[in-house]
């Protein structure tokens, strides 16, 4: 659980840096997903620093997924919004309301309950069919990005956020589906391609969502996409369980942590700060 929380800290810090860079990047001419936007954002040092935090967070996430259930890792990743809120309050001097500070506390309480209730990771390896399903979902995330530009503002933001969340969810599941790291096995495993396509598509959709539409709506979709689906896959198909007799506490902790994260959805992007020279 420590690695999952460390991953949340890295991702939460990265989101502040990347959001500032995304807002400072010149937008494209379309309303949908702009692949060139990611390339333009990469010219911003804050975005590169954010990617560094993302890389460290991903390594910690892999370690966590190899030791605790997916539902606990997913809830911890959603808690990165609490980290973002605290970082924004400290570094960007953003004022948090009493309700938002309360939501940070709710997230922490939910994670504490999950930490007490979580058992070890499931012992099922996952079927070949599940690996191909994850690849299909990853491709579906790309299709979501392709049609998102045709939707109205709030619908577009929700589609981009939910698509990005599903892409990150694919990454969470496929880490558990890759059990042989030899080159030949990696090339033959559909989960490898699902991880690459899902992760890349998620970053693309999330970068576009940060720049266009309602950040709160997009982030709410992101939280839902990266928590509920992967948690169900872990429990139903990969054998994730809780400690004996503590199923109720795990369910309650998961719901509380996700609800708290949704209450902090506006921190999916660093708020505008007057006088910030990066903008």
PDB file of C-alpha atoms in Angstrom, residues 58-273:
ATOM      1  CA  UNK A  58       4.250   4.134 -12.810  1.00  0.00           C
ATOM      2  CA  UNK A  59       7.144   2.106 -11.397  1.00  0.00           C
ATOM      3  CA  UNK A  60       5.631   2.349  -7.914  1.00  0.00           C
ATOM      4  CA  UNK A  61       2.248   1.420  -9.386  1.00  0.00           C
ATOM      5  CA  UNK A  62       3.706  -1.747 -10.918  1.00  0.00           C
ATOM      6  CA  UNK A  63       5.181  -2.777  -7.575  1.00  0.00           C
ATOM      7  CA  UNK A  64       1.836  -2.108  -5.874  1.00  0.00           C
ATOM      8  CA  UNK A  65      -0.138  -4.081  -8.455  1.00  0.00           C
ATOM      9  CA  UNK A  66       2.164  -7.043  -7.884  1.00  0.00           C
ATOM     10  CA  UNK A  67       1.453  -7.101  -4.163  1.00  0.00           C
ATOM     11  CA  UNK A  68      -2.075  -5.800  -3.412  1.00  0.00           C
ATOM     12  CA  UNK A  69      -5.473  -6.022  -5.193  1.00  0.00           C
ATOM     13  CA  UNK A  70      -6.299  -3.779  -8.133  1.00  0.00           C
ATOM     14  CA  UNK A  71      -9.201  -2.168  -6.273  1.00  0.00           C
ATOM     15  CA  UNK A  72      -6.822  -0.820  -3.617  1.00  0.00           C
ATOM     16  CA  UNK A  73      -4.365   0.510  -6.188  1.00  0.00           C
ATOM     17  CA  UNK A  74      -7.159   2.104  -8.223  1.00  0.00           C
ATOM     18  CA  UNK A  75      -8.552   3.902  -5.184  1.00  0.00           C
ATOM     19  CA  UNK A  76      -5.062   5.116  -4.268  1.00  0.00           C
ATOM     20  CA  UNK A  77      -4.569   6.470  -7.787  1.00  0.00           C
ATOM     21  CA  UNK A  78      -7.889   8.315  -7.584  1.00  0.00           C
ATOM     22  CA  UNK A  79      -6.575   9.801  -4.344  1.00  0.00           C
ATOM     23  CA  UNK A  80      -3.914  11.589  -6.382  1.00  0.00           C
ATOM     24  CA  UNK A  81      -6.560  14.330  -6.718  1.00  0.00           C
ATOM     25  CA  UNK A  82      -6.196  14.950  -2.983  1.00  0.00           C
ATOM     26  CA  UNK A  83      -2.447  15.270  -3.508  1.00  0.00           C
ATOM     27  CA  UNK A  84      -3.050  17.683  -6.387  1.00  0.00           C
ATOM     28  CA  UNK A  85      -5.330  19.788  -4.201  1.00  0.00           C
ATOM     29  CA  UNK A  86      -2.741  20.000  -1.415  1.00  0.00           C
ATOM     30  CA  UNK A  87       0.107  20.749  -3.859  1.00  0.00           C
ATOM     31  CA  UNK A  88      -1.981  23.465  -5.538  1.00  0.00           C
ATOM     32  CA  UNK A  89      -2.772  24.960  -2.147  1.00  0.00           C
ATOM     33  CA  UNK A  90       0.910  24.997  -1.165  1.00  0.00           C
ATOM     34  CA  UNK A  91       2.695  25.875  -4.390  1.00  0.00           C
ATOM     35  CA  UNK A  92       0.081  27.867  -6.292  1.00  0.00           C
ATOM     36  CA  UNK A  93      -1.542  29.448  -3.228  1.00  0.00           C
ATOM     37  CA  UNK A  94      -4.948  28.124  -4.221  1.00  0.00           C
ATOM     38  CA  UNK A  95      -7.542  28.520  -1.490  1.00  0.00           C
ATOM     39  CA  UNK A  96      -9.328  25.300  -0.584  1.00  0.00           C
ATOM     40  CA  UNK A  97     -12.796  25.556   0.917  1.00  0.00           C
ATOM     41  CA  UNK A  98     -13.706  23.789   4.123  1.00  0.00           C
ATOM     42  CA  UNK A  99     -15.647  21.225   2.089  1.00  0.00           C
ATOM     43  CA  UNK A 100     -12.580  20.497  -0.049  1.00  0.00           C
ATOM     44  CA  UNK A 101     -10.311  20.078   2.980  1.00  0.00           C
ATOM     45  CA  UNK A 102     -12.981  17.755   4.304  1.00  0.00           C
ATOM     46  CA  UNK A 103     -12.890  15.809   1.037  1.00  0.00           C
ATOM     47  CA  UNK A 104      -9.117  15.397   1.414  1.00  0.00           C
ATOM     48  CA  UNK A 105      -9.762  13.933   4.855  1.00  0.00           C
ATOM     49  CA  UNK A 106     -12.467  11.643   3.449  1.00  0.00           C
ATOM     50  CA  UNK A 107     -10.051  10.303   0.827  1.00  0.00           C
ATOM     51  CA  UNK A 108      -7.461   9.598   3.522  1.00  0.00           C
ATOM     52  CA  UNK A 109     -10.076   7.826   5.662  1.00  0.00           C
ATOM     53  CA  UNK A 110     -11.163   5.675   2.709  1.00  0.00           C
ATOM     54  CA  UNK A 111      -7.573   4.687   1.952  1.00  0.00           C
ATOM     55  CA  UNK A 112      -6.991   3.831   5.610  1.00  0.00           C
ATOM     56  CA  UNK A 113      -9.989   1.482   5.535  1.00  0.00           C
ATOM     57  CA  UNK A 114      -8.727  -0.098   2.328  1.00  0.00           C
ATOM     58  CA  UNK A 115      -5.293  -0.558   3.834  1.00  0.00           C
ATOM     59  CA  UNK A 116      -6.803  -2.433   6.761  1.00  0.00           C
ATOM     60  CA  UNK A 117      -9.094  -4.604   4.632  1.00  0.00           C
ATOM     61  CA  UNK A 118      -6.975  -5.395   1.561  1.00  0.00           C
ATOM     62  CA  UNK A 119      -5.570  -8.869   1.178  1.00  0.00           C
ATOM     63  CA  UNK A 120      -2.867 -10.038  -1.202  1.00  0.00           C
ATOM     64  CA  UNK A 121      -3.206  -9.834  -4.967  1.00  0.00           C
ATOM     65  CA  UNK A 122      -5.285 -12.531  -6.669  1.00  0.00           C
ATOM     66  CA  UNK A 123      -3.615 -15.782  -7.648  1.00  0.00           C
ATOM     67  CA  UNK A 124      -5.262 -16.143 -11.055  1.00  0.00           C
ATOM     68  CA  UNK A 125      -3.063 -15.500 -14.092  1.00  0.00           C
ATOM     69  CA  UNK A 126      -5.855 -14.332 -16.383  1.00  0.00           C
ATOM     70  CA  UNK A 127      -7.040 -16.035 -19.545  1.00  0.00           C
ATOM     71  CA  UNK A 128      -5.947 -15.412 -23.109  1.00  0.00           C
ATOM     72  CA  UNK A 129      -9.454 -14.137 -23.802  1.00  0.00           C
ATOM     73  CA  UNK A 130      -9.061 -11.490 -21.089  1.00  0.00           C
ATOM     74  CA  UNK A 131      -5.793 -10.340 -22.673  1.00  0.00           C
ATOM     75  CA  UNK A 132      -7.505  -9.853 -26.034  1.00  0.00           C
ATOM     76  CA  UNK A 133     -10.444  -8.102 -24.356  1.00  0.00           C
ATOM     77  CA  UNK A 134      -8.013  -5.614 -22.802  1.00  0.00           C
ATOM     78  CA  UNK A 135      -6.474  -4.998 -26.226  1.00  0.00           C
ATOM     79  CA  UNK A 136      -9.939  -4.395 -27.680  1.00  0.00           C
ATOM     80  CA  UNK A 137     -10.736  -1.943 -24.877  1.00  0.00           C
ATOM     81  CA  UNK A 138      -7.457  -0.102 -25.523  1.00  0.00           C
ATOM     82  CA  UNK A 139      -8.341   0.277 -29.212  1.00  0.00           C
ATOM     83  CA  UNK A 140     -11.808   1.403 -28.155  1.00  0.00           C
ATOM     84  CA  UNK A 141     -10.215   4.208 -26.123  1.00  0.00           C
ATOM     85  CA  UNK A 142      -8.607   5.487 -29.325  1.00  0.00           C
ATOM     86  CA  UNK A 143     -11.999   5.400 -31.062  1.00  0.00           C
ATOM     87  CA  UNK A 144     -13.491   7.457 -28.219  1.00  0.00           C
ATOM     88  CA  UNK A 145     -10.891  10.133 -28.907  1.00  0.00           C
ATOM     89  CA  UNK A 146     -11.696  10.049 -32.617  1.00  0.00           C
ATOM     90  CA  UNK A 147     -15.389  10.815 -32.081  1.00  0.00           C
ATOM     91  CA  UNK A 148     -15.081  13.100 -29.039  1.00  0.00           C
ATOM     92  CA  UNK A 149     -14.715  16.227 -31.165  1.00  0.00           C
ATOM     93  CA  UNK A 150     -18.234  15.771 -32.528  1.00  0.00           C
ATOM     94  CA  UNK A 151     -19.824  16.000 -29.087  1.00  0.00           C
ATOM     95  CA  UNK A 152     -20.975  19.212 -27.352  1.00  0.00           C
ATOM     96  CA  UNK A 153     -18.702  20.786 -24.733  1.00  0.00           C
ATOM     97  CA  UNK A 154     -19.687  18.933 -21.547  1.00  0.00           C
ATOM     98  CA  UNK A 155     -20.258  15.659 -23.396  1.00  0.00           C
ATOM     99  CA  UNK A 156     -16.858  16.000 -25.035  1.00  0.00           C
ATOM    100  CA  UNK A 157     -15.135  16.566 -21.694  1.00  0.00           C
ATOM    101  CA  UNK A 158     -16.875  13.558 -20.136  1.00  0.00           C
ATOM    102  CA  UNK A 159     -16.000  11.340 -23.128  1.00  0.00           C
ATOM    103  CA  UNK A 160     -12.343  12.387 -23.058  1.00  0.00           C
ATOM    104  CA  UNK A 161     -12.086  11.929 -19.291  1.00  0.00           C
ATOM    105  CA  UNK A 162     -13.876   8.593 -19.231  1.00  0.00           C
ATOM    106  CA  UNK A 163     -11.807   7.380 -22.184  1.00  0.00           C
ATOM    107  CA  UNK A 164      -8.581   8.401 -20.458  1.00  0.00           C
ATOM    108  CA  UNK A 165      -9.714   6.655 -17.280  1.00  0.00           C
ATOM    109  CA  UNK A 166     -10.471   3.459 -19.171  1.00  0.00           C
ATOM    110  CA  UNK A 167      -7.046   3.665 -20.809  1.00  0.00           C
ATOM    111  CA  UNK A 168      -5.326   3.948 -17.433  1.00  0.00           C
ATOM    112  CA  UNK A 169      -7.573   1.130 -16.203  1.00  0.00           C
ATOM    113  CA  UNK A 170      -6.285  -1.063 -19.030  1.00  0.00           C
ATOM    114  CA  UNK A 171      -2.756  -0.347 -17.817  1.00  0.00           C
ATOM    115  CA  UNK A 172      -3.693  -1.400 -14.265  1.00  0.00           C
ATOM    116  CA  UNK A 173      -5.123  -4.726 -15.442  1.00  0.00           C
ATOM    117  CA  UNK A 174      -2.483  -5.564 -18.046  1.00  0.00           C
ATOM    118  CA  UNK A 175       0.354  -5.148 -15.550  1.00  0.00           C
ATOM    119  CA  UNK A 176      -1.123  -8.222 -13.859  1.00  0.00           C
ATOM    120  CA  UNK A 177      -1.482 -10.060 -17.171  1.00  0.00           C
ATOM    121  CA  UNK A 178       2.211  -9.833 -18.075  1.00  0.00           C
ATOM    122  CA  UNK A 179       3.946 -12.568 -16.110  1.00  0.00           C
ATOM    123  CA  UNK A 180       6.900 -13.354 -18.369  1.00  0.00           C
ATOM    124  CA  UNK A 181       9.261 -10.469 -19.162  1.00  0.00           C
ATOM    125  CA  UNK A 182      11.394 -12.273 -21.748  1.00  0.00           C
ATOM    126  CA  UNK A 183      11.368 -10.521 -25.170  1.00  0.00           C
ATOM    127  CA  UNK A 184       9.701 -13.416 -26.965  1.00  0.00           C
ATOM    128  CA  UNK A 185       6.921 -13.736 -24.386  1.00  0.00           C
ATOM    129  CA  UNK A 186       6.293  -9.984 -24.365  1.00  0.00           C
ATOM    130  CA  UNK A 187       5.925  -9.875 -28.152  1.00  0.00           C
ATOM    131  CA  UNK A 188       3.520 -12.820 -28.102  1.00  0.00           C
ATOM    132  CA  UNK A 189       1.369 -11.456 -25.275  1.00  0.00           C
ATOM    133  CA  UNK A 190      -1.658  -9.333 -26.360  1.00  0.00           C
ATOM    134  CA  UNK A 191      -1.522  -7.634 -22.950  1.00  0.00           C
ATOM    135  CA  UNK A 192       1.777  -5.987 -23.916  1.00  0.00           C
ATOM    136  CA  UNK A 193       0.142  -4.206 -26.844  1.00  0.00           C
ATOM    137  CA  UNK A 194      -2.922  -3.391 -24.737  1.00  0.00           C
ATOM    138  CA  UNK A 195      -0.679  -1.703 -22.165  1.00  0.00           C
ATOM    139  CA  UNK A 196       1.135   0.376 -24.782  1.00  0.00           C
ATOM    140  CA  UNK A 197      -1.986   1.379 -26.724  1.00  0.00           C
ATOM    141  CA  UNK A 198      -4.091   1.978 -23.612  1.00  0.00           C
ATOM    142  CA  UNK A 199      -1.425   4.032 -21.842  1.00  0.00           C
ATOM    143  CA  UNK A 200      -0.593   6.118 -24.904  1.00  0.00           C
ATOM    144  CA  UNK A 201      -4.240   6.764 -25.730  1.00  0.00           C
ATOM    145  CA  UNK A 202      -4.977   7.707 -22.112  1.00  0.00           C
ATOM    146  CA  UNK A 203      -2.206  10.311 -22.064  1.00  0.00           C
ATOM    147  CA  UNK A 204      -3.407  11.764 -25.363  1.00  0.00           C
ATOM    148  CA  UNK A 205      -7.038  12.004 -24.271  1.00  0.00           C
ATOM    149  CA  UNK A 206      -6.133  13.379 -20.847  1.00  0.00           C
ATOM    150  CA  UNK A 207      -3.881  16.077 -22.316  1.00  0.00           C
ATOM    151  CA  UNK A 208      -6.708  17.140 -24.628  1.00  0.00           C
ATOM    152  CA  UNK A 209      -9.235  17.061 -21.784  1.00  0.00           C
ATOM    153  CA  UNK A 210      -7.064  19.364 -19.670  1.00  0.00           C
ATOM    154  CA  UNK A 211      -7.084  21.995 -22.396  1.00  0.00           C
ATOM    155  CA  UNK A 212     -10.654  21.705 -23.635  1.00  0.00           C
ATOM    156  CA  UNK A 213     -14.034  21.667 -21.928  1.00  0.00           C
ATOM    157  CA  UNK A 214     -14.981  21.261 -18.278  1.00  0.00           C
ATOM    158  CA  UNK A 215     -12.040  19.988 -16.237  1.00  0.00           C
ATOM    159  CA  UNK A 216     -14.349  18.920 -13.405  1.00  0.00           C
ATOM    160  CA  UNK A 217     -16.464  16.826 -15.764  1.00  0.00           C
ATOM    161  CA  UNK A 218     -13.419  15.300 -17.461  1.00  0.00           C
ATOM    162  CA  UNK A 219     -11.759  14.437 -14.161  1.00  0.00           C
ATOM    163  CA  UNK A 220     -14.934  12.848 -12.803  1.00  0.00           C
ATOM    164  CA  UNK A 221     -14.986  10.615 -15.878  1.00  0.00           C
ATOM    165  CA  UNK A 222     -11.296   9.842 -15.366  1.00  0.00           C
ATOM    166  CA  UNK A 223     -11.812   8.742 -11.751  1.00  0.00           C
ATOM    167  CA  UNK A 224     -14.770   6.520 -12.652  1.00  0.00           C
ATOM    168  CA  UNK A 225     -12.970   4.949 -15.605  1.00  0.00           C
ATOM    169  CA  UNK A 226      -9.759   4.092 -13.754  1.00  0.00           C
ATOM    170  CA  UNK A 227     -11.360   2.661 -10.601  1.00  0.00           C
ATOM    171  CA  UNK A 228     -14.627   0.775 -11.031  1.00  0.00           C
ATOM    172  CA  UNK A 229     -13.905  -1.329 -14.129  1.00  0.00           C
ATOM    173  CA  UNK A 230     -10.392  -2.474 -13.138  1.00  0.00           C
ATOM    174  CA  UNK A 231     -11.587  -3.272  -9.603  1.00  0.00           C
ATOM    175  CA  UNK A 232     -14.321  -5.548 -10.984  1.00  0.00           C
ATOM    176  CA  UNK A 233     -11.860  -7.277 -13.320  1.00  0.00           C
ATOM    177  CA  UNK A 234      -9.502  -7.890 -10.412  1.00  0.00           C
ATOM    178  CA  UNK A 235     -12.196  -9.395  -8.201  1.00  0.00           C
ATOM    179  CA  UNK A 236     -14.100 -11.413 -10.831  1.00  0.00           C
ATOM    180  CA  UNK A 237     -11.331 -12.624 -13.148  1.00  0.00           C
ATOM    181  CA  UNK A 238      -8.051 -12.336 -11.260  1.00  0.00           C
ATOM    182  CA  UNK A 239      -9.116 -13.506  -7.806  1.00  0.00           C
ATOM    183  CA  UNK A 240      -8.496 -10.332  -5.763  1.00  0.00           C
ATOM    184  CA  UNK A 241      -9.841 -10.718  -2.235  1.00  0.00           C
ATOM    185  CA  UNK A 242      -9.885  -8.973   1.131  1.00  0.00           C
ATOM    186  CA  UNK A 243      -8.730 -10.144   4.527  1.00  0.00           C
ATOM    187  CA  UNK A 244     -11.071 -12.653   6.117  1.00  0.00           C
ATOM    188  CA  UNK A 245     -14.452 -11.155   6.993  1.00  0.00           C
ATOM    189  CA  UNK A 246     -13.461  -7.611   5.954  1.00  0.00           C
ATOM    190  CA  UNK A 247     -15.210  -7.417   2.588  1.00  0.00           C
ATOM    191  CA  UNK A 248     -17.601  -4.788   3.946  1.00  0.00           C
ATOM    192  CA  UNK A 249     -14.736  -2.557   5.058  1.00  0.00           C
ATOM    193  CA  UNK A 250     -13.018  -2.826   1.670  1.00  0.00           C
ATOM    194  CA  UNK A 251     -16.231  -1.906  -0.168  1.00  0.00           C
ATOM    195  CA  UNK A 252     -16.872   1.003   2.191  1.00  0.00           C
ATOM    196  CA  UNK A 253     -13.282   2.246   1.955  1.00  0.00           C
ATOM    197  CA  UNK A 254     -13.315   2.041  -1.838  1.00  0.00           C
ATOM    198  CA  UNK A 255     -16.607   3.945  -2.071  1.00  0.00           C
ATOM    199  CA  UNK A 256     -15.471   6.587   0.424  1.00  0.00           C
ATOM    200  CA  UNK A 257     -12.110   7.143  -1.307  1.00  0.00           C
ATOM    201  CA  UNK A 258     -13.681   7.435  -4.768  1.00  0.00           C
ATOM    202  CA  UNK A 259     -16.452   9.745  -3.484  1.00  0.00           C
ATOM    203  CA  UNK A 260     -13.863  11.991  -1.878  1.00  0.00           C
ATOM    204  CA  UNK A 261     -11.860  12.052  -5.099  1.00  0.00           C
ATOM    205  CA  UNK A 262     -14.939  13.024  -7.110  1.00  0.00           C
ATOM    206  CA  UNK A 263     -15.538  15.904  -4.694  1.00  0.00           C
ATOM    207  CA  UNK A 264     -12.053  17.150  -5.622  1.00  0.00           C
ATOM    208  CA  UNK A 265     -12.593  16.752  -9.366  1.00  0.00           C
ATOM    209  CA  UNK A 266     -11.847  20.394 -10.133  1.00  0.00           C
ATOM    210  CA  UNK A 267      -8.238  19.701  -9.181  1.00  0.00           C
ATOM    211  CA  UNK A 268      -7.850  17.519 -12.271  1.00  0.00           C
ATOM    212  CA  UNK A 269      -6.244  20.725 -13.545  1.00  0.00           C
ATOM    213  CA  UNK A 270      -4.170  23.308 -11.712  1.00  0.00           C
ATOM    214  CA  UNK A 271      -6.425  26.352 -11.202  1.00  0.00           C
ATOM    215  CA  UNK A 272      -5.661  29.623 -12.891  1.00  0.00           C
ATOM    216  CA  UNK A 273      -3.403  31.820 -10.756  1.00  0.00           C
TER     217      UNK A 273
END
